[in-house]
Coordinates of C-alpha atoms and ligand atoms in Angstrom, one line a residue:
M13 CA 51.3 144.9 97.8
S14 CA 48.5 144.9 100.7
I15 CA 46.5 142.5 102.8
L16 CA 42.7 143.2 102.6
I17 CA 41.2 143.0 105.9
T18 CA 37.4 142.4 105.6
G19 CA 35.8 143.4 108.9
G20 CA 38.9 145.1 110.1
A21 CA 36.9 147.9 112.1
G22 CA 35.5 145.2 114.3
Y23 CA 36.8 143.7 117.7
I24 CA 39.3 141.1 116.4
G25 CA 40.2 142.9 113.3
S26 CA 41.0 146.2 114.8
H27 CA 43.5 144.4 117.2
T28 CA 44.9 142.6 114.2
L29 CA 45.7 145.8 112.4
V30 CA 47.9 146.8 115.3
E31 CA 49.9 143.4 115.2
L32 CA 50.1 143.5 111.5
S33 CA 51.6 147.0 111.6
Q34 CA 54.0 145.8 114.3
F35 CA 55.4 143.3 112.1
N36 CA 55.5 145.9 109.2
Y37 CA 52.6 144.5 107.0
D38 CA 50.6 146.9 104.5
F39 CA 46.9 146.4 104.8
I40 CA 43.5 147.9 103.7
V41 CA 40.4 147.7 105.6
Y42 CA 37.1 146.7 104.1
D43 CA 34.1 146.8 106.4
N44 CA 30.4 147.9 105.9
L45 CA 30.5 149.1 109.7
S46 CA 27.3 147.0 110.4
N47 CA 28.6 146.2 113.8
S48 CA 31.5 148.6 114.2
S49 CA 32.4 152.4 113.7
Q50 CA 35.2 154.1 112.1
E51 CA 36.1 155.5 115.5
S52 CA 38.0 151.9 116.2
L53 CA 40.2 152.7 113.1
K54 CA 41.1 156.4 114.4
R55 CA 41.9 154.7 117.6
V56 CA 44.2 152.3 115.9
E57 CA 45.9 154.9 113.8
K58 CA 47.0 156.6 117.0
I59 CA 48.4 153.3 118.4
I60 CA 50.3 152.5 115.3
G61 CA 51.0 156.1 114.3
K62 CA 50.0 156.0 110.7
S63 CA 46.7 156.4 108.6
I64 CA 44.8 153.4 107.6
T65 CA 43.1 153.0 104.0
F66 CA 39.6 152.2 104.8
I67 CA 36.9 151.3 102.3
N68 CA 33.3 151.3 103.5
G69 CA 31.8 148.2 101.5
D70 CA 30.0 145.1 101.9
I71 CA 31.5 141.8 101.1
R72 CA 28.3 140.8 99.1
D73 CA 28.9 143.8 96.8
S74 CA 30.9 142.3 93.9
E75 CA 31.2 145.4 92.0
K76 CA 32.8 147.3 95.0
L77 CA 35.3 144.4 95.6
K78 CA 36.2 144.5 92.0
E79 CA 36.8 148.3 92.3
V80 CA 39.2 147.7 95.5
F81 CA 41.0 144.7 93.4
S82 CA 41.6 146.8 90.7
N83 CA 42.6 150.0 92.5
Y84 CA 45.1 148.2 94.9
T85 CA 47.5 145.1 94.8
I86 CA 45.9 142.9 97.1
D87 CA 48.3 140.0 97.9
S88 CA 46.1 138.3 100.5
V89 CA 43.0 138.5 102.4
I90 CA 42.3 138.1 106.3
H91 CA 38.4 137.5 106.3
F92 CA 36.7 138.8 109.5
A93 CA 33.6 140.1 108.1
G94 CA 30.4 138.3 109.3
L95 CA 27.6 138.4 111.7
K96 CA 28.4 136.7 115.0
A97 CA 25.6 136.5 117.4
V98 CA 24.4 133.0 118.0
G99 CA 20.8 133.9 119.3
Q100 CA 20.3 136.4 116.6
S101 CA 21.1 133.9 114.1
V102 CA 18.2 131.6 115.2
E103 CA 15.9 134.4 114.7
Q104 CA 17.4 135.8 111.4
P105 CA 18.8 132.6 109.7
L106 CA 18.4 134.0 106.2
E107 CA 20.5 137.2 107.0
Y108 CA 23.1 135.1 108.6
Y109 CA 23.6 132.7 105.5
D110 CA 23.4 135.7 103.2
N111 CA 25.9 137.8 105.1
N112 CA 28.2 135.0 106.2
V113 CA 28.1 132.4 103.3
V114 CA 26.9 134.4 100.3
G115 CA 29.3 137.3 101.3
T116 CA 32.2 134.8 101.4
L117 CA 31.2 133.3 98.1
R118 CA 31.3 136.7 96.6
L119 CA 34.6 137.6 98.2
L120 CA 36.1 134.4 96.8
E121 CA 34.9 134.9 93.3
V122 CA 36.6 138.3 93.2
M123 CA 39.7 137.1 94.7
K124 CA 39.7 134.1 92.2
E125 CA 39.0 136.9 89.3
F126 CA 41.9 138.9 90.4
A127 CA 44.1 135.7 90.9
C128 CA 44.5 136.6 94.8
K129 CA 44.7 133.2 96.3
K130 CA 45.7 133.5 99.9
I131 CA 43.3 133.7 102.5
V132 CA 43.0 133.3 106.3
F133 CA 39.4 132.6 107.6
S134 CA 37.8 133.3 111.2
S135 CA 36.2 130.1 112.1
S136 CA 35.2 129.3 115.5
A137 CA 35.2 126.2 118.0
T138 CA 31.5 126.2 117.4
V139 CA 32.0 124.0 114.4
Y140 CA 32.9 121.0 116.5
S141 CA 30.0 118.7 117.0
E142 CA 28.6 118.7 120.5
V143 CA 30.9 116.9 122.9
D144 CA 29.8 114.6 125.6
A145 CA 31.2 116.2 128.8
K146 CA 31.6 112.9 130.5
N147 CA 34.1 111.6 128.0
Y148 CA 35.5 115.1 127.4
T149 CA 39.1 115.5 126.1
P150 CA 40.3 118.9 124.8
L151 CA 39.4 119.4 121.2
T152 CA 41.8 118.7 118.7
E153 CA 41.3 119.6 114.9
S154 CA 40.6 116.1 114.1
N155 CA 37.4 116.1 116.4
P156 CA 34.3 115.6 114.4
V157 CA 32.6 119.0 113.1
G158 CA 29.3 119.8 111.6
G159 CA 27.2 118.9 114.3
T160 CA 26.1 122.6 114.5
T161 CA 23.3 123.8 116.7
N162 CA 22.6 127.2 115.1
P163 CA 22.6 129.0 112.0
Y164 CA 25.8 131.0 112.9
G165 CA 27.8 127.9 113.7
T166 CA 26.5 126.2 110.6
S167 CA 27.5 129.3 108.5
K168 CA 31.1 128.8 109.5
Y169 CA 31.1 125.1 109.1
M170 CA 29.6 125.8 105.5
I171 CA 32.2 128.3 104.8
E172 CA 35.0 125.9 105.9
R173 CA 33.7 123.2 103.4
I174 CA 33.5 125.9 100.7
L175 CA 37.0 126.6 101.3
E176 CA 38.2 123.2 101.3
D177 CA 36.2 122.4 98.1
L178 CA 37.8 125.5 96.5
Y179 CA 41.2 124.2 97.3
I180 CA 40.4 120.8 95.8
S181 CA 39.2 122.6 92.3
D182 CA 42.4 124.9 92.3
N183 CA 45.3 123.9 94.7
S184 CA 47.0 127.3 93.9
F185 CA 44.7 128.6 96.7
K186 CA 46.6 128.9 100.1
I187 CA 44.1 128.8 103.0
A188 CA 44.2 129.0 106.6
I189 CA 41.1 128.3 108.7
L190 CA 41.6 129.5 112.3
R191 CA 39.1 128.1 114.8
Y192 CA 39.0 130.5 117.7
F193 CA 37.8 129.6 121.1
N194 CA 36.6 132.4 123.2
P195 CA 38.3 135.8 122.5
V196 CA 38.4 138.2 125.4
G197 CA 40.4 141.3 126.5
A198 CA 41.6 144.3 124.8
H199 CA 44.8 146.2 123.5
E200 CA 46.8 147.1 126.8
S201 CA 46.6 150.9 125.7
G202 CA 42.8 150.7 126.9
T203 CA 41.8 152.5 123.7
I204 CA 40.3 149.6 121.6
G205 CA 38.2 146.8 122.7
E206 CA 34.8 144.8 122.2
D207 CA 32.0 147.2 121.8
P208 CA 28.7 145.1 121.8
N209 CA 25.4 146.5 120.7
G210 CA 22.9 146.4 123.5
I211 CA 22.9 143.8 126.2
P212 CA 26.1 141.5 125.8
N213 CA 25.5 137.9 125.0
N214 CA 29.1 136.9 126.0
L215 CA 30.5 136.5 129.4
M216 CA 33.5 139.0 129.6
P217 CA 31.6 142.0 128.3
F218 CA 28.8 141.3 130.5
I219 CA 31.0 141.0 133.6
S220 CA 32.7 144.2 132.6
Q221 CA 29.5 146.1 132.4
V222 CA 28.4 144.8 135.8
A223 CA 31.7 146.0 137.3
V224 CA 31.4 149.4 135.7
G225 CA 27.8 149.6 136.9
K226 CA 26.0 149.6 133.8
R227 CA 24.3 146.2 134.8
E228 CA 23.0 145.2 138.1
Y229 CA 24.3 141.4 138.2
L230 CA 25.4 138.7 136.1
S231 CA 23.1 135.8 135.4
V232 CA 25.5 132.6 135.7
F233 CA 23.8 130.2 133.3
G234 CA 23.9 126.9 135.0
S235 CA 25.6 125.7 138.3
D236 CA 25.0 122.1 138.0
Y237 CA 27.3 121.2 135.1
D238 CA 30.0 118.3 135.5
T239 CA 32.7 120.8 136.1
H240 CA 35.0 121.8 139.2
D241 CA 32.5 124.3 140.5
G242 CA 29.3 123.4 138.4
T243 CA 29.6 126.4 136.1
G244 CA 30.5 126.3 132.3
V245 CA 34.2 125.9 131.4
R246 CA 35.6 127.7 128.3
D247 CA 39.0 128.4 126.7
Y248 CA 39.4 132.2 126.9
I249 CA 42.1 133.6 124.7
H250 CA 43.4 137.1 124.8
V251 CA 42.5 139.0 121.7
V252 CA 46.1 140.2 121.3
D253 CA 47.3 136.6 121.4
L254 CA 44.6 135.7 118.9
S255 CA 45.6 138.7 116.6
I256 CA 49.4 137.5 116.6
A257 CA 48.0 134.1 115.3
H258 CA 46.8 136.0 112.2
V259 CA 50.1 137.4 111.6
K260 CA 51.7 133.7 111.9
A261 CA 48.9 132.6 109.5
I262 CA 49.6 135.3 106.8
E263 CA 53.4 134.5 107.2
Y264 CA 52.7 130.7 106.8
L265 CA 50.9 131.3 103.6
G266 CA 53.7 133.4 102.3
T267 CA 52.9 137.0 101.6
D268 CA 54.3 139.7 99.7
A269 CA 52.6 142.3 101.7
L270 CA 55.5 143.3 103.9
A271 CA 56.5 147.0 103.7
S272 CA 60.0 146.1 104.2
A273 CA 61.9 143.0 105.6
I274 CA 61.8 144.7 109.2
G275 CA 59.9 142.7 111.5
E276 CA 59.9 139.7 109.0
T277 CA 59.5 136.3 110.9
K278 CA 58.8 133.8 108.4
V279 CA 58.6 130.3 109.4
S280 CA 60.1 127.6 107.1
L281 CA 57.8 124.3 107.8
P282 CA 56.4 121.9 105.5
K283 CA 53.1 123.5 104.4
I284 CA 49.7 121.9 105.0
N285 CA 46.9 123.4 102.8
P286 CA 44.2 124.1 103.7
L287 CA 45.5 124.8 107.3
I288 CA 43.0 124.2 109.8
V289 CA 44.1 125.1 113.5
N290 CA 42.7 125.7 116.8
I291 CA 43.5 129.1 118.5
G292 CA 43.0 128.6 122.2
T293 CA 45.2 128.5 125.3
G294 CA 44.4 124.8 126.3
V295 CA 43.2 125.9 129.7
G296 CA 39.6 126.0 130.6
Y297 CA 38.1 128.4 133.2
S298 CA 34.6 128.2 134.8
V299 CA 32.2 131.3 134.8
L300 CA 32.9 131.6 138.6
D301 CA 36.7 131.5 137.9
V302 CA 36.3 134.5 135.5
V303 CA 34.2 136.2 137.9
K304 CA 36.8 135.9 140.6
A305 CA 39.7 136.9 138.5
F306 CA 37.7 139.9 137.2
E307 CA 37.1 141.2 140.7
K308 CA 40.7 141.0 141.7
A309 CA 41.8 142.8 138.3
S310 CA 39.2 145.5 138.7
G311 CA 38.9 145.9 142.5
K312 CA 35.1 145.9 141.9
E313 CA 32.5 143.5 143.2
V314 CA 30.8 141.6 140.4
L315 CA 27.3 140.5 141.8
Y316 CA 25.8 137.5 140.3
R317 CA 23.0 135.1 140.6
L318 CA 22.9 131.4 139.7
V319 CA 20.1 130.9 137.2
D320 CA 19.1 128.0 134.7
R321 CA 21.3 126.7 132.0
R322 CA 21.2 128.5 128.7
A323 CA 19.6 126.5 126.0
G324 CA 22.5 125.3 123.6
D325 CA 25.3 125.7 126.0
I326 CA 27.6 122.6 126.9
A327 CA 29.6 122.0 130.0
K328 CA 33.2 122.3 128.7
C329 CA 34.8 123.4 125.7
Y330 CA 38.6 123.9 125.4
A331 CA 41.1 123.5 122.8
N332 CA 44.3 121.3 122.4
P333 CA 46.4 124.0 120.8
S334 CA 49.5 122.0 120.3
Y335 CA 48.9 121.8 116.5
A336 CA 49.2 125.8 116.2
K337 CA 52.6 125.5 118.1
E338 CA 53.7 122.8 115.9
V339 CA 52.8 124.5 112.4
L340 CA 52.6 128.2 113.1
G341 CA 55.1 128.6 115.9
W342 CA 52.3 130.3 117.9
E343 CA 51.1 129.7 121.4
A344 CA 49.0 131.8 123.6
T345 CA 51.2 133.8 126.3
K346 CA 48.5 136.0 128.1
T347 CA 47.0 135.0 131.4
L348 CA 43.4 135.2 132.7
E349 CA 44.5 137.8 135.0
Q350 CA 45.9 139.8 131.9
M351 CA 42.6 139.3 129.9
C352 CA 40.6 140.7 133.0
E353 CA 43.1 143.5 133.5
D354 CA 43.0 144.7 129.8
S355 CA 39.1 144.1 129.5
W356 CA 38.7 146.2 132.8
R357 CA 41.1 149.1 131.5
W358 CA 39.0 149.4 128.1
Q359 CA 35.8 149.1 130.0
S360 CA 36.7 151.7 132.7
N361 CA 38.0 154.1 130.1
N362 CA 35.3 153.8 127.8
P363 CA 32.1 152.8 129.6
N364 CA 30.1 153.6 126.5
G365 CA 32.4 151.9 124.2
Y366 CA 33.4 153.8 121.0
N367 CA 30.1 155.8 121.2
C368 CA 30.1 158.7 123.8
D369 CA 26.5 159.3 123.3
K370 CA 25.5 155.7 124.1
Ligands
LIG1 P1 32.8 141.9 115.0 O1 31.3 142.1 114.8 O2 33.4 142.9 115.9 O3 33.7 142.3 113.6 C1 33.1 142.0 112.4 C2 33.2 142.9 111.4 O4 32.5 142.8 110.3 C3 32.5 144.2 111.8 O5 33.2 145.5 111.9 C4 31.3 144.5 110.9 O6 30.7 145.8 110.5 C5 31.9 143.9 109.6 N1 30.9 143.2 108.8 C6 29.8 142.4 109.1 N2 29.2 142.1 107.9 C7 30.0 142.6 106.8 C8 29.7 142.5 105.5 N3 28.5 142.0 104.9 N4 30.5 143.3 104.8 C9 31.5 144.0 105.2 N5 31.9 143.9 106.5 C10 30.8 143.3 107.4 O7 33.2 140.7 115.4 P2 34.6 140.0 115.9 O8 34.3 139.4 117.3 O9 35.6 140.8 115.5 O10 34.7 138.8 114.9 C11 35.4 138.6 113.7 C12 35.3 137.4 113.0 O11 35.6 136.4 114.1 C13 33.7 137.1 112.7 O12 33.7 136.5 111.5 C14 33.4 136.1 113.8 O13 32.3 135.2 113.4 C15 34.6 135.5 114.1 N6 34.5 134.7 115.5 C16 34.6 135.6 116.5 C17 34.3 135.2 117.9 C18 34.1 136.0 119.0 O14 33.5 135.4 120.0 N7 34.3 137.3 118.9 C19 34.5 133.7 118.0 C20 35.0 132.9 116.8 C21 34.8 133.3 115.7
LIG2 N1 27.6 132.9 130.5 C1 27.0 133.2 131.8 N2 26.4 134.5 131.7 C2 26.4 135.3 130.7 C3 26.9 135.0 129.5 C4 27.7 133.7 129.4 O1 26.9 132.4 132.6 O2 25.6 136.4 130.7 C5 28.4 131.6 130.5 C6 28.0 130.7 129.5 O3 26.9 129.9 129.9 C7 29.3 129.8 129.2 C8 30.4 131.0 129.3 O4 29.8 131.9 130.2 O5 29.4 129.0 130.0 C9 30.9 131.6 128.0 O6 29.7 132.1 127.3 P1 29.8 133.0 126.1 O7 28.5 133.5 125.6 O8 30.9 134.2 126.4 O9 30.7 132.1 125.0 P2 30.2 130.8 124.3 O10 31.3 129.8 124.7 O11 28.7 130.4 124.5 O12 30.3 131.3 122.8 C10 31.4 132.0 122.3 C11 31.0 132.8 121.0 C12 30.6 131.9 119.9 C13 31.8 131.0 119.4 C14 32.1 130.2 120.7 C15 33.4 129.4 120.5 O13 29.7 133.6 121.4 O14 30.3 132.7 118.6 O15 32.5 131.2 121.7 O16 34.5 130.2 119.8 F1 31.4 130.3 118.6

């Protein structure tokens, strides 16, 4: 029995493989390598000390998926595969809906055909409707959703609805929807991490590249927000904490993919289905807080310039993560300092990411 990990060669997927392995789960990786390389899997193999079954395939390719479900006994799916760049999704909406929404539909159809009915889905805090910063409270799972402002966010919202409707039609499906806040950091080995293509859109990879000398300075988007220092506040979550949340979610759904009983930490709580849960720390840090913490962790100066707000950004976004603790027995443990130290170890050991020729 194995867990199928779609998008398992990517940033969050590769870290989740390490944690699944620690808890003795069997898994198979299915990825089209559109935003990753097999090098990440080779590095994970080194960390976990065993080889990984990898299938190079696209989630929109039903025939290939059927082949995988025929050749292996798949107990459950952790579904990371998808495109994730907000700005690019505005330029290429059809590609984003095709890849994310149509891809998920194809995957769910094949899962249903093969009676594989457990899925953990990578959703995002971006599904929450825009929040009025003045009346801001941390986001709980019951906050309004769907007021999305870009095709990426809308694709996540649509998939959440599809999963909920699927459950209504067939309540033998067991579904966990994880709404991630801002994943950052890297495995403490410094051998796997986030490897964005081209100029990073997100804060932590951009800061890392300034610190390592690949970029001259950070543009801080907006310094007149209603926050403690005027810069945007987010809930940064260490990717290893986030990965552990997936292990908890798979335990919650009840899986038969354990290689043996070693490491089994099943929780026995009343089951909510579909489970929709925030994965964040509950603590908000500003852009300048992160810059300062990164400088301390790296010992490097991070030059920055205050510039205009970025279109579509909000002042503050952070989670109320108490539900995750209640239902999954999960909470974040890693600090901003650790997030910066681990990001820096990865960046400084691998200035060109996985590709030495970049
Ligand atoms: P990533 O790009 O590093 O990983 C995604 C993986 O999916 C890549 O390896 C890519 O090659 C693969 N993939 C893409 N389309 C595919 C397809 N059609 N078929 C097969 N494989 C495909 O991204 P990540 O940061 O690891 O994100 C993982 C998931 O989490 C994504 O669904 C993303 O939208 C979601 N998410 C990410 C963030 C974030 O800030 N990183 C925040 C919220 C949600
Ligand atoms: N920022 C800068 N300069 C940069 C990059 C970012 O000042 O070069 C600021 C932003 O304005 C924001 C904060 O840093 O205030 C964080 O920005 P990110 O781009 O790192 O993250 P976002 O909160 O905008 O969005 C991220 C992902 C989305 C996801 C969302 C919630 O990009 O896909 O978190 O999970 F939906």
